Amino acid sequence: DWLMKGPWAGGHAMVRMQDPEVRKGMLEIIGRQVTEGAVDWVRLDMNIERPASFWAAQDPPDRKGLTEAQYIEGWYAFLDELARTHPNLKFDLCTAGGHRLDFESLRRGLPLWTSDMHGLGSNPPAMMRHNGGLSRWIPLFGMPAFGREPAAAFRAALSAGNLYVGFSPEALMAAPAAEQTAMVESVRLSKSLRPNFLGDFYELYPHRAGADWYAYQFHRQDLGRGMAVIFHLAEGTPSRPHTLHGIDPQKVYDVVWHTGKRRARLTGRELSALRVSLPLGESEIVESRAIATPHQSEA
């Protein structure tokens, strides 16, 4: 009697979060597991494709939508009480991959698995567009990194929190030194770039399939630093100017192209009209930081 089923069940049932007594029971069960297991993170999953069918089946004929509203309110109350009784607990908003990204849930947790597409393996063109679409609304989320720096499979997944997949710790320790070095470099780069994700987000090209280039930019106006992540996806122009945003034309910037670790100092005017050449299928990370003392461009 704690469960409800709908016309589409597929062997699943949903907990009656709209019922205060059921919520209390669930808090006791899960709270006990969190305490006994010394759990730091809870993944909030719900692999049900049509939750609305469960809610609609409970509604009185003249109150359509009532159960859904009560369920969602109960869900927030459940998270708030679990967080109150376990103040160090963090929530991973999963729900079959990116299906619980409403603003109220985002106040309470972070999505670390943004799509179940990831279960099919690496897909850089889709993942970079996931990054571009999600970053318009969500500053902090995680994506699985199938590749290692400088592969496009790594850069397409670069986000505020990466999950490194495709290995076990034991296998990594037994791997050749080059593979271990690639992992160390990937983690180091991720951590060094992480502050940029709290900056302003700009999509440098339209968010559409079939384009020959795709790029986006994060810029911290408060820190005078940022980065652009650029991909050459299909046959077309091998070199493109990328109009960067938030750049002060009166300042000088230390600029790093992470492919090849090339470094130069550019004026803000030069940086804001940055031209990048990439072979087909390749990617680039261009990181910039304003410097205090102007210098003549070395590029």
Coordinates of C-alpha atoms in Angstrom, one line a residue, residues 1-291:
D1 CA 0.0 0.0 0.0
W2 CA 3.0 2.3 -0.2
L3 CA 3.1 1.9 -3.9
M4 CA 1.1 3.1 -6.9
K5 CA 0.9 1.7 -10.4
G6 CA -0.3 3.2 -13.6
P7 CA -1.6 2.0 -17.0
W8 CA 2.0 1.8 -18.1
A9 CA 3.9 -0.2 -15.4
G10 CA 6.5 -2.3 -17.1
G11 CA 6.9 -4.2 -13.9
H12 CA 7.5 -0.9 -12.0
A13 CA 5.7 0.9 -9.2
M14 CA 6.2 4.4 -7.7
V15 CA 6.4 5.2 -4.0
R16 CA 3.5 7.4 -2.8
M17 CA 5.7 10.4 -2.0
Q18 CA 2.5 12.4 -1.8
D19 CA 1.5 10.5 1.4
P20 CA 3.1 11.9 4.6
E21 CA 3.1 8.5 6.3
V22 CA 4.8 6.8 3.4
R23 CA 7.4 9.6 3.3
K24 CA 8.1 9.2 6.9
G25 CA 8.6 5.4 6.4
M26 CA 11.0 6.0 3.5
L27 CA 13.0 8.5 5.4
E28 CA 13.4 6.0 8.2
I29 CA 14.5 3.2 5.8
I30 CA 16.9 5.3 3.7
G31 CA 18.1 7.4 6.6
R32 CA 19.1 4.2 8.4
Q33 CA 21.0 3.0 5.4
V34 CA 22.8 6.3 5.0
T35 CA 23.9 6.3 8.6
E36 CA 24.9 2.7 8.8
G37 CA 26.8 2.8 5.5
A38 CA 28.5 6.2 6.2
V39 CA 27.1 7.3 2.8
D40 CA 28.3 10.6 1.4
W41 CA 26.4 10.6 -1.9
V42 CA 22.9 9.3 -2.8
R43 CA 22.1 8.8 -6.5
L44 CA 18.4 9.6 -7.0
D45 CA 17.3 7.4 -9.9
M46 CA 13.9 6.5 -11.2
N47 CA 13.9 4.5 -14.4
I48 CA 10.2 5.0 -15.3
E49 CA 9.5 6.4 -18.7
R50 CA 6.0 7.7 -18.1
P51 CA 5.6 8.8 -14.5
A52 CA 2.7 11.0 -15.5
S53 CA 0.6 7.8 -16.2
F54 CA 1.1 6.8 -12.5
W55 CA 0.0 10.2 -11.2
A56 CA -3.0 10.4 -13.6
A57 CA -4.3 7.0 -12.5
Q58 CA -4.6 8.3 -8.9
D59 CA -6.5 11.6 -9.8
P60 CA -10.2 12.1 -9.0
P61 CA -12.1 12.7 -12.2
D62 CA -12.5 16.4 -11.5
R63 CA -8.9 17.0 -10.2
K64 CA -6.5 16.3 -13.0
G65 CA -2.9 17.0 -12.0
L66 CA -3.6 16.9 -8.3
T67 CA -1.5 13.8 -7.6
E68 CA 1.4 15.1 -9.6
A69 CA 1.5 18.4 -7.7
Q70 CA 1.3 16.6 -4.4
Y71 CA 3.9 14.0 -5.4
I72 CA 6.4 16.7 -6.4
E73 CA 5.8 18.7 -3.2
G74 CA 6.3 15.5 -1.3
W75 CA 9.5 14.7 -3.2
Y76 CA 11.0 18.1 -2.2
A77 CA 9.9 17.6 1.4
F78 CA 11.6 14.2 1.4
L79 CA 14.9 15.6 0.1
D80 CA 14.8 18.5 2.6
E81 CA 14.2 16.3 5.6
L82 CA 16.9 13.8 4.5
A83 CA 19.3 16.7 4.1
R84 CA 18.3 18.1 7.5
T85 CA 19.0 14.8 9.3
H86 CA 22.2 14.2 7.3
P87 CA 23.7 17.6 6.7
N88 CA 26.8 16.3 4.9
L89 CA 24.8 14.2 2.4
K90 CA 24.9 15.2 -1.3
F91 CA 22.4 14.2 -4.0
D92 CA 23.2 13.0 -7.5
L93 CA 20.1 13.9 -9.7
C94 CA 20.0 11.1 -12.2
T95 CA 16.5 9.7 -12.9
A96 CA 17.3 7.7 -16.1
G97 CA 19.8 10.3 -17.2
G98 CA 18.9 13.9 -17.0
H99 CA 15.1 13.6 -16.3
R100 CA 15.1 15.5 -13.0
L101 CA 16.7 18.8 -13.8
D102 CA 13.9 21.1 -12.6
F103 CA 15.1 24.2 -10.8
E104 CA 13.8 23.2 -7.4
S105 CA 15.7 19.8 -7.6
L106 CA 18.8 21.7 -8.8
R107 CA 18.7 23.7 -5.6
R108 CA 19.1 20.5 -3.7
G109 CA 21.5 18.4 -5.8
L110 CA 23.7 18.0 -8.9
P111 CA 23.2 16.0 -12.0
L112 CA 26.3 13.8 -12.5
W113 CA 24.8 11.5 -15.2
T114 CA 23.1 13.7 -17.7
S115 CA 21.9 11.1 -20.2
D116 CA 21.5 7.4 -20.4
M117 CA 22.9 7.8 -23.9
H118 CA 26.3 7.5 -22.1
G119 CA 25.5 3.9 -21.4
L120 CA 26.1 3.2 -25.1
G121 CA 29.7 4.5 -25.0
S122 CA 31.5 7.6 -26.3
N123 CA 29.6 10.0 -28.6
P124 CA 31.6 13.3 -28.7
P125 CA 29.3 15.2 -31.2
A126 CA 26.3 14.5 -29.0
M127 CA 28.1 15.1 -25.7
M128 CA 29.5 18.5 -26.8
R129 CA 26.0 19.6 -27.7
H130 CA 24.7 18.3 -24.3
N131 CA 27.3 20.5 -22.8
G132 CA 26.2 23.4 -24.8
G133 CA 22.5 22.9 -24.1
L134 CA 22.8 22.2 -20.4
S135 CA 25.3 25.1 -19.8
R136 CA 22.6 27.6 -20.8
W137 CA 20.7 26.8 -17.6
I138 CA 22.8 24.6 -15.3
P139 CA 26.3 25.8 -14.2
L140 CA 27.3 22.6 -12.4
F141 CA 26.8 19.1 -13.8
G142 CA 28.9 16.0 -14.5
M143 CA 29.5 14.0 -17.6
P144 CA 31.4 10.7 -18.2
A145 CA 34.8 11.2 -19.9
F146 CA 35.5 8.2 -22.1
G147 CA 38.7 9.7 -23.6
R148 CA 41.8 11.3 -22.0
E149 CA 43.3 14.7 -22.8
P150 CA 43.9 15.8 -25.6
A151 CA 41.3 13.5 -27.3
A152 CA 38.0 15.1 -28.5
A153 CA 36.2 12.4 -26.5
F154 CA 37.6 14.0 -23.3
R155 CA 37.1 17.6 -24.4
A156 CA 33.5 17.0 -25.5
A157 CA 32.7 15.8 -22.0
L158 CA 34.6 18.4 -20.1
S159 CA 32.4 19.8 -17.4
A160 CA 32.5 20.9 -13.8
G161 CA 32.7 17.3 -12.6
N162 CA 33.9 14.5 -14.8
L163 CA 33.4 10.8 -14.2
Y164 CA 36.3 8.9 -15.7
V165 CA 34.9 5.7 -17.1
G166 CA 36.2 2.7 -19.0
F167 CA 38.7 1.4 -16.4
S168 CA 38.9 0.1 -12.9
P169 CA 41.4 1.4 -10.4
E170 CA 43.2 -2.0 -10.4
A171 CA 43.4 -1.9 -14.2
L172 CA 44.7 1.6 -14.2
M173 CA 47.5 0.8 -11.7
A174 CA 48.6 -2.1 -14.0
A175 CA 48.4 0.0 -17.1
P176 CA 51.4 1.3 -19.0
A177 CA 53.0 4.4 -17.7
A178 CA 51.7 6.5 -20.7
E179 CA 48.1 5.6 -19.9
Q180 CA 48.6 6.5 -16.2
T181 CA 50.2 9.8 -17.3
A182 CA 47.3 10.6 -19.6
M183 CA 44.9 10.0 -16.7
V184 CA 46.9 12.3 -14.3
E185 CA 47.0 15.0 -17.0
S186 CA 43.3 14.7 -17.7
V187 CA 42.4 15.1 -14.0
R188 CA 44.9 17.9 -13.5
L189 CA 43.4 19.8 -16.5
S190 CA 39.8 19.2 -15.3
K191 CA 40.6 20.7 -11.9
S192 CA 42.5 23.7 -13.3
L193 CA 39.7 24.6 -15.6
R194 CA 36.8 23.9 -13.2
P195 CA 36.5 27.6 -11.9
N196 CA 35.6 28.7 -15.5
F197 CA 32.3 26.8 -15.3
L198 CA 30.9 29.3 -12.8
G199 CA 31.4 32.1 -15.4
D200 CA 29.2 33.5 -18.1
F201 CA 28.4 31.0 -20.8
Y202 CA 28.4 31.8 -24.5
E203 CA 27.5 29.5 -27.4
L204 CA 29.8 30.6 -30.3
Y205 CA 27.9 28.7 -33.0
P206 CA 24.3 27.6 -33.4
H207 CA 23.3 24.5 -31.5
R208 CA 22.4 22.3 -34.4
A209 CA 23.4 18.9 -36.0
G210 CA 25.3 18.9 -39.2
A211 CA 27.3 22.1 -38.6
D212 CA 31.0 22.0 -39.5
W213 CA 32.1 23.8 -36.4
Y214 CA 30.8 23.9 -32.8
A215 CA 32.2 25.9 -29.9
Y216 CA 31.3 27.5 -26.6
Q217 CA 33.0 29.8 -24.1
F218 CA 33.0 30.3 -20.4
H219 CA 34.2 33.6 -19.1
R220 CA 34.8 34.8 -15.5
Q221 CA 34.5 38.6 -15.6
D222 CA 35.3 38.8 -11.9
L223 CA 38.6 36.8 -12.4
G224 CA 39.5 38.1 -15.9
R225 CA 39.9 34.5 -17.1
G226 CA 38.0 32.0 -19.2
M227 CA 38.2 29.4 -21.9
A228 CA 36.7 28.4 -25.3
V229 CA 36.2 24.8 -26.3
I230 CA 36.2 24.4 -30.0
F231 CA 35.4 21.4 -32.3
H232 CA 35.9 21.0 -36.1
L233 CA 33.2 18.5 -36.9
A234 CA 32.6 18.2 -40.6
E235 CA 34.0 19.1 -44.0
G236 CA 34.1 22.8 -44.4
T237 CA 36.3 25.8 -43.7
P238 CA 39.5 24.5 -42.0
S239 CA 40.1 27.9 -40.2
R240 CA 37.4 30.0 -38.6
P241 CA 37.4 33.3 -36.6
H242 CA 35.7 32.8 -33.2
T243 CA 34.2 35.9 -31.7
L244 CA 34.9 35.7 -28.0
H245 CA 32.8 37.5 -25.4
G246 CA 33.5 39.4 -22.2
I247 CA 37.0 40.3 -23.4
D248 CA 38.3 43.8 -22.4
P249 CA 39.9 45.3 -25.6
Q250 CA 42.1 47.5 -23.4
K251 CA 43.7 44.6 -21.5
V252 CA 46.4 42.0 -22.5
Y253 CA 45.8 38.3 -22.0
D254 CA 48.0 35.3 -21.4
V255 CA 46.6 32.8 -23.9
V256 CA 47.2 29.0 -23.9
W257 CA 46.2 26.6 -26.8
H258 CA 46.2 23.3 -25.0
T259 CA 46.9 21.3 -28.1
G260 CA 50.6 21.6 -28.3
K261 CA 50.7 23.8 -25.2
R262 CA 51.4 26.9 -27.3
R263 CA 51.3 30.1 -25.3
A264 CA 51.2 33.8 -26.4
R265 CA 50.2 37.2 -25.1
L266 CA 47.4 38.9 -27.1
T267 CA 45.6 42.2 -26.7
G268 CA 42.0 42.0 -25.9
R269 CA 41.1 43.1 -29.4
E270 CA 43.2 40.3 -30.9
L271 CA 41.7 37.7 -28.5
S272 CA 38.1 38.7 -29.1
A273 CA 38.5 37.9 -32.8
L274 CA 40.5 34.7 -32.4
R275 CA 41.1 32.6 -35.5
V276 CA 41.5 28.9 -34.9
S277 CA 42.7 26.3 -37.5
L278 CA 41.9 22.7 -36.8
P279 CA 42.2 19.5 -38.8
L280 CA 38.9 17.7 -39.4
G281 CA 37.7 15.8 -36.3
E282 CA 40.1 17.7 -34.0
S283 CA 39.4 20.0 -31.0
E284 CA 41.0 22.8 -29.1
I285 CA 40.9 24.4 -25.7
V286 CA 41.9 28.0 -25.6
E287 CA 42.4 29.3 -22.1
S288 CA 42.9 33.0 -21.4
R289 CA 43.8 35.1 -18.4
A290 CA 44.1 38.9 -18.1
I291 CA 47.5 40.0 -16.9

